[in-house]
Short mmCIF file of C-alpha atoms in Angstrom, two decimals:
data_model
loop_
_atom_site.label_atom_id
_atom_site.label_comp_id
_atom_site.label_asym_id
_atom_site.label_seq_id
_atom_site.Cartn_x
_atom_site.Cartn_y
_atom_site.Cartn_z
CA MET A 1 -120.86 95.29 -162.89
CA MET A 2 -119.72 98.27 -165.26
CA THR A 3 -117.79 97.74 -168.47
CA THR A 4 -115.94 100.34 -170.54
CA LYS A 5 -114.28 100.66 -173.87
CA ALA A 6 -110.81 101.89 -174.68
CA ASP A 7 -110.56 104.48 -177.42
CA HIS A 8 -107.94 104.51 -180.34
CA ARG A 9 -105.45 106.24 -178.00
CA LYS A 10 -105.61 103.28 -175.25
CA ARG A 11 -107.68 105.53 -173.08
CA VAL A 12 -110.34 104.32 -170.75
CA VAL A 13 -112.67 106.49 -168.69
CA LEU A 14 -113.21 105.81 -165.11
CA PRO A 15 -116.13 107.45 -163.42
CA GLN A 16 -114.96 107.32 -160.05
CA ALA A 17 -111.64 108.74 -161.09
CA ARG A 18 -110.84 112.55 -160.20
CA PRO A 19 -108.68 114.72 -162.64
CA GLY A 20 -105.27 114.44 -161.90
CA GLN A 21 -105.34 111.28 -159.72
CA VAL A 22 -102.69 108.74 -160.17
CA PHE A 23 -103.14 105.13 -160.43
CA SER A 24 -100.59 102.04 -160.34
CA VAL A 25 -101.46 99.62 -163.10
CA GLN A 26 -100.70 95.65 -162.25
CA SER A 27 -101.20 93.12 -164.79
CA ASN A 28 -102.35 90.00 -163.43
CA ALA A 29 -101.42 86.45 -164.81
CA ASP A 30 -105.17 85.58 -165.81
CA GLY A 31 -105.25 88.79 -168.31
CA SER A 32 -106.99 91.08 -165.74
CA VAL A 33 -105.67 94.43 -164.77
CA THR A 34 -105.77 95.93 -161.34
CA LEU A 35 -105.75 99.61 -160.69
CA ALA A 36 -104.75 101.07 -157.20
CA VAL A 37 -104.86 104.69 -156.26
CA VAL A 38 -101.45 106.18 -155.45
CA GLN A 39 -101.73 108.52 -152.49
CA PRO A 40 -99.21 111.36 -153.07
CA ALA A 41 -96.79 112.09 -150.37
CA ALA A 42 -97.58 115.22 -148.14
CA PRO A 43 -95.27 118.26 -149.25
CA VAL A 44 -92.58 119.39 -147.01
CA ASN A 45 -92.56 123.09 -146.57
CA PRO A 46 -89.41 124.32 -144.99
CA LYS A 47 -89.71 127.48 -142.98
CA CYS A 48 -87.26 130.13 -144.02
CA ARG A 49 -87.08 133.88 -144.14
CA LEU A 50 -85.04 136.55 -146.27
CA ALA A 51 -82.75 138.67 -144.44
CA LYS A 52 -80.16 141.43 -145.34
CA GLU A 53 -76.53 140.37 -144.05
CA GLY A 54 -73.87 142.50 -145.15
CA GLY A 55 -75.40 144.30 -147.89
CA PHE A 56 -76.79 140.88 -149.50
CA THR A 57 -80.03 139.20 -149.33
CA VAL A 58 -79.63 135.82 -147.83
CA VAL A 59 -82.02 132.92 -146.89
CA VAL A 60 -82.32 132.25 -143.04
CA PRO A 61 -83.33 128.79 -142.25
CA GLY A 62 -86.16 128.42 -139.62
CA GLN A 63 -84.15 125.44 -137.96
CA PRO A 64 -80.35 125.10 -137.15
CA ILE A 65 -78.29 123.54 -139.74
CA ASN A 66 -76.91 120.17 -138.52
CA GLU A 67 -73.24 120.12 -140.15
CA GLN A 68 -72.59 116.37 -139.02
CA ALA A 69 -75.65 115.38 -141.32
CA ILE A 70 -74.46 117.23 -143.86
CA LYS A 71 -70.86 115.65 -144.10
CA GLN A 72 -72.74 112.31 -143.59
CA LEU A 73 -74.92 112.82 -146.68
CA LEU A 74 -71.80 114.15 -148.81
CA VAL A 75 -69.55 110.93 -148.22
CA ASP A 76 -72.22 109.01 -150.36
CA PHE A 77 -72.12 111.90 -153.20
CA PRO A 78 -70.32 110.69 -156.29
#
């Protein structure tokens, strides 16, 4: 069993933790604390390109724009 001590800023060092790693903290009824590593969501990188149209630089998406989906999303927009 390993023990560690909090410093004056309430920080605790975990030897297994990597810099930038995120943990969820859960306080249990018996006074113990459970840490769980939070896995980051995979970033979505949309494909697009820049093009000249009518003398302006515009962004051309790599996939077709679904206008019905846009209208559906705008219904819920305040």
